[in-house]
Coordinates of C-alpha atoms in Angstrom, one line a residue:
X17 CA 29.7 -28.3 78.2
X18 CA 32.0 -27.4 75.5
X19 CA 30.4 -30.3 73.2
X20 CA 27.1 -28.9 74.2
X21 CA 28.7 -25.2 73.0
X22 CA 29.7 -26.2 69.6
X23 CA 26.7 -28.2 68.7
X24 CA 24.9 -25.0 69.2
X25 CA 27.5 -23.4 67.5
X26 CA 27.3 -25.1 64.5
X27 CA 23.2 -25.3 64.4
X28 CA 22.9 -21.5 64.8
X29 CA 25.4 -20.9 61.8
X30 CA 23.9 -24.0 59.7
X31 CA 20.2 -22.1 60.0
X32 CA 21.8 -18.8 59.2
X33 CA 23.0 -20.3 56.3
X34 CA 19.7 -21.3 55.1
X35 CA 17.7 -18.1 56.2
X36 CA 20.8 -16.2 53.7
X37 CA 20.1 -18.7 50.7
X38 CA 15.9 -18.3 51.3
X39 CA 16.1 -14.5 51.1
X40 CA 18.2 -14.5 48.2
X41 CA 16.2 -16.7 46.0
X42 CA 13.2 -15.1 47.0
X43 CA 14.9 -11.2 45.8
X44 CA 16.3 -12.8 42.3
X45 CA 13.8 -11.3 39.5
X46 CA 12.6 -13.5 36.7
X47 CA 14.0 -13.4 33.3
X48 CA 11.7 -11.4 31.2
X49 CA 10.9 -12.9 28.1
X50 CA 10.4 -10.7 24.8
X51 CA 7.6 -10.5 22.7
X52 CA 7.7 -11.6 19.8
X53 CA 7.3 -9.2 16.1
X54 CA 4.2 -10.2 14.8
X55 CA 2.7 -10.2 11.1
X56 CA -0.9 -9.5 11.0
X57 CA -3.4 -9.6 8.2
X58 CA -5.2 -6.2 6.8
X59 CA -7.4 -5.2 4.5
X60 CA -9.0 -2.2 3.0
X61 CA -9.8 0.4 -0.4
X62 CA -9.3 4.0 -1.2
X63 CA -11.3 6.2 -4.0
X64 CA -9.7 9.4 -5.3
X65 CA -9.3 12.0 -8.4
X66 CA -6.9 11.2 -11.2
X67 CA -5.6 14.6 -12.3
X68 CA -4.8 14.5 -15.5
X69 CA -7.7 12.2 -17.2
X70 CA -9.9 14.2 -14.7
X71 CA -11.5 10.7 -13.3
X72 CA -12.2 8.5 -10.7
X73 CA -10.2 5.9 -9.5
X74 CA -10.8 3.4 -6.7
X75 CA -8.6 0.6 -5.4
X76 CA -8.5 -2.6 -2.9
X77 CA -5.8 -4.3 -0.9
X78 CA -5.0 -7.0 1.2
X79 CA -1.6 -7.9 2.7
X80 CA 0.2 -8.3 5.7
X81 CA 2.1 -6.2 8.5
X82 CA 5.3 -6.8 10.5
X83 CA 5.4 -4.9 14.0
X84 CA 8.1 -5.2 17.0
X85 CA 6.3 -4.5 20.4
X86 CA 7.8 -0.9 21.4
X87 CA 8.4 0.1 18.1
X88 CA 7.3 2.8 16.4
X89 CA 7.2 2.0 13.0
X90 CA 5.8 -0.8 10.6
X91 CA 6.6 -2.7 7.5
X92 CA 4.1 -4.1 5.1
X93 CA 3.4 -5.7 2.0
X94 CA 0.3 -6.1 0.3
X95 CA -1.9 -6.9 -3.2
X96 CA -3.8 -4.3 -4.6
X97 CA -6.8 -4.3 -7.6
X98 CA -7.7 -0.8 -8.9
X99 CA -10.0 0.5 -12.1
X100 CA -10.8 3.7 -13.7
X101 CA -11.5 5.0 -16.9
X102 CA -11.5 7.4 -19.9
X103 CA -12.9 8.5 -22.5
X104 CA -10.4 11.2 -24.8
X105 CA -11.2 11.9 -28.6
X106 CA -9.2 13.6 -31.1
X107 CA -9.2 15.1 -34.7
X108 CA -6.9 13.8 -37.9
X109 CA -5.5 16.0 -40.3
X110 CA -4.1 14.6 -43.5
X111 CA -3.6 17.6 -45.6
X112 CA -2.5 21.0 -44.2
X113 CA -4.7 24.0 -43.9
X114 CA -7.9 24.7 -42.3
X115 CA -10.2 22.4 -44.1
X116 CA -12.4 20.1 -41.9
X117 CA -10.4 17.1 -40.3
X118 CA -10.6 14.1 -42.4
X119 CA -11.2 11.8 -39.6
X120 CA -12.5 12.0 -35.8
X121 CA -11.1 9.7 -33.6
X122 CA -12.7 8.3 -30.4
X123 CA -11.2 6.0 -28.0
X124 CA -12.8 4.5 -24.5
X125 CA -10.5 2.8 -21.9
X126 CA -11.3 0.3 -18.8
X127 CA -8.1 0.2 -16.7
X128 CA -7.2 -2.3 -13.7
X129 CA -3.7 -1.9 -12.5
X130 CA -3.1 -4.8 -10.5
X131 CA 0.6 -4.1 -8.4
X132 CA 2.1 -5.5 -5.4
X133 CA 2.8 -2.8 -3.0
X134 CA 5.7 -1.9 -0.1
X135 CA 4.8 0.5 2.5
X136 CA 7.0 2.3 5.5
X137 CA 4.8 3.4 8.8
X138 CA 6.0 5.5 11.7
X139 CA 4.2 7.5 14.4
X140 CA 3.7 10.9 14.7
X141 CA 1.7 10.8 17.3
X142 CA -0.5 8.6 19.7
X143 CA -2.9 8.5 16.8
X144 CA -1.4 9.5 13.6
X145 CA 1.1 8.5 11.7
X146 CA 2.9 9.2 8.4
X147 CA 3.8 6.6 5.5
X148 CA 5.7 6.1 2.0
X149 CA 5.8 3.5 -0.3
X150 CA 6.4 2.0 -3.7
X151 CA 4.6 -0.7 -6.3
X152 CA 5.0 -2.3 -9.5
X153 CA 2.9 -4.5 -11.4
X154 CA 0.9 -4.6 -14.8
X155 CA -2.2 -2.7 -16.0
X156 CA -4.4 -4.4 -18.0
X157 CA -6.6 -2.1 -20.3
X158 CA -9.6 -2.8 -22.4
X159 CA -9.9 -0.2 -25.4
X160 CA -12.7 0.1 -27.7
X161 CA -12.0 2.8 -31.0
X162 CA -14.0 4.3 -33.1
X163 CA -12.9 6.0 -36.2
X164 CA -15.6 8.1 -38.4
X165 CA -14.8 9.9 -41.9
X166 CA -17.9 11.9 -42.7
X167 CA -21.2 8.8 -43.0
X168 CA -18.6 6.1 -42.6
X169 CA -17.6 4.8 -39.4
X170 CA -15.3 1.7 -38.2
X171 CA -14.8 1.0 -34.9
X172 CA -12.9 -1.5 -33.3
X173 CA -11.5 -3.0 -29.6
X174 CA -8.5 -4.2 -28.0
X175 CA -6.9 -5.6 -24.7
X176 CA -3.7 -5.1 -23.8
X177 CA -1.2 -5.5 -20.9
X178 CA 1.7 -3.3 -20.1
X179 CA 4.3 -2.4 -17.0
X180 CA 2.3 0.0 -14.2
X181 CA 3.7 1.2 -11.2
X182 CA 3.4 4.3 -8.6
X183 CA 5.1 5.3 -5.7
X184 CA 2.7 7.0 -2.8
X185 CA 2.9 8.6 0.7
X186 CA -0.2 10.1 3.1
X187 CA -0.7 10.5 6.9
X188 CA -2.8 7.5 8.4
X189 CA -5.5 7.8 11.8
X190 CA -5.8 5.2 13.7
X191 CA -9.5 5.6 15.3
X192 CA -9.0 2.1 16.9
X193 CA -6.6 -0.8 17.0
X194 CA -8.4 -2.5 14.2
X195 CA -9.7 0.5 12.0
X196 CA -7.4 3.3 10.5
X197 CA -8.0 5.7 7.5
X198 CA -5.6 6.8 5.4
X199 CA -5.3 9.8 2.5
X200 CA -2.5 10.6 0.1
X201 CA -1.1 11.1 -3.2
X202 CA 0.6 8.9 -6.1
X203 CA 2.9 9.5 -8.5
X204 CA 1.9 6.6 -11.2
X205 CA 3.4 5.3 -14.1
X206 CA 2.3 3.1 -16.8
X207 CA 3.9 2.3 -20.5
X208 CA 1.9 3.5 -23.5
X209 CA -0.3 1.1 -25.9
X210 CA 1.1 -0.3 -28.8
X211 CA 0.7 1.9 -32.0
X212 CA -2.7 0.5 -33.5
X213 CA -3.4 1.9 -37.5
X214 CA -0.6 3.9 -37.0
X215 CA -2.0 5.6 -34.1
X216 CA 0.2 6.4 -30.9
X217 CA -2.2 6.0 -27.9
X218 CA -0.4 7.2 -24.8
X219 CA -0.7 5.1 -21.5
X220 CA -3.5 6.2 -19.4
X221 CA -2.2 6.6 -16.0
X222 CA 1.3 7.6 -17.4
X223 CA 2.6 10.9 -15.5
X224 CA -0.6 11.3 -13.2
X225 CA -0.7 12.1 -10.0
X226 CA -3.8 10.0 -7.7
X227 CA -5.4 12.1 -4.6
X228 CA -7.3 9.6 -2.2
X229 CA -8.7 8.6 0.5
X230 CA -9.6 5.4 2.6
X231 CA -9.9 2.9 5.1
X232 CA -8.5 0.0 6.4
X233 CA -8.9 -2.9 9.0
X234 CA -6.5 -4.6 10.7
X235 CA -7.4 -8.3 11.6

């Protein structure tokens, strides 16, 4: 009888054991695994008013965007093509008083700043965020002159490369996950031409400011 006791003893306390360990495993939550930050590819343009040489400009991009699931903010880099252009003309004086000029001066420019861009994202709300960045690159600019001096004329052209760059920020609205538009302003910067006939010819986007507006899509 007492053998008979502790058997069951033992077999109730054995099963108890194993009822404990069953519930327990069952309760344990899995390990949640993070998602990862992700770059993903975008594309897009933008058209807009140059103040000062009182022009167009318009612009493309490609790059790519880093994102952290639950974050807020973004980080991107990206190419971008532009072009605009201007025409300006000017009168030269060679003696002093108020004769007629002794020569008119036309020039014509064809400008594509090509940069590679940095820009900061971060929400303001559900659907609109805010942004700043910089760039830097070249512009390369194709110049045709004309010079006249009463019935003569001589005209010539000229392609040049110099040092470009702008820095920008705009609010962006996202109207879906893959299609945003953007508008802002850009403080640009580019160096002036070389002298040509002793001529100073000032850069065209030096000290201009660039309203615009655009569109993206995120891939």
């Amino acid at each position: 009888m007492k053998n008979t006791l502790v058997t069951m003893m033992t077999g109730l306390a054995l099963a108890a054991t194993a009822q404990a360990g069953e519930d327990y495993s069952a309760k344990a939550p899995p390990v949640p695994v993070p998602e990862p930050c992700l770059w993903t590819w975008f594309a897009g343009g933008s058209g807009g008013y140059v103040d000062d040489i009182d022009n167009d400009m318009w612009t493309l991009h490609i790059g790519k965007e880093y994102k952290c699931p639950g974050s807020n903010s973004s980080h991107a880099l990206y190419l971008e093509v532009g072009w605009t252009s201007w025409d300006e003309g000017d009168s030269l004086y060679f003696d002093v008083g108020d004769n007629d000029p002794n020569f008119n001066l036309d020039y014509d420019f064809d400008v594509i700043p090509i940069t590679l861009n940095y820009k900061y994202e971060s929400q303001l709300t559900n659907n609109l965020n805010w942004y700043i960045g910089a760039g830097a690159g070249v512009a390369i600019s194709e110049i045709d002159i004309s010079i006249t001096n009463g019935g003569n004329k001589f005209s010539d052209d000229d392609s040049e490369t110099n040092f470009y760059g702008h820095i920008f920020a705009g609010l962006v609205y996202n109207f879906t996950e893959s299609f945003e538009m953007f508008g802002g302003v850009r403080y640009l910067y580019m160096d002036g031409t070389d002298d040509y006939e002793d001529l100073d010819i000032p850069g065209v986007l030096d000290d201009d400011f660039f309203y615009e507006l655009g569109a993206r899509w995120n891939f």
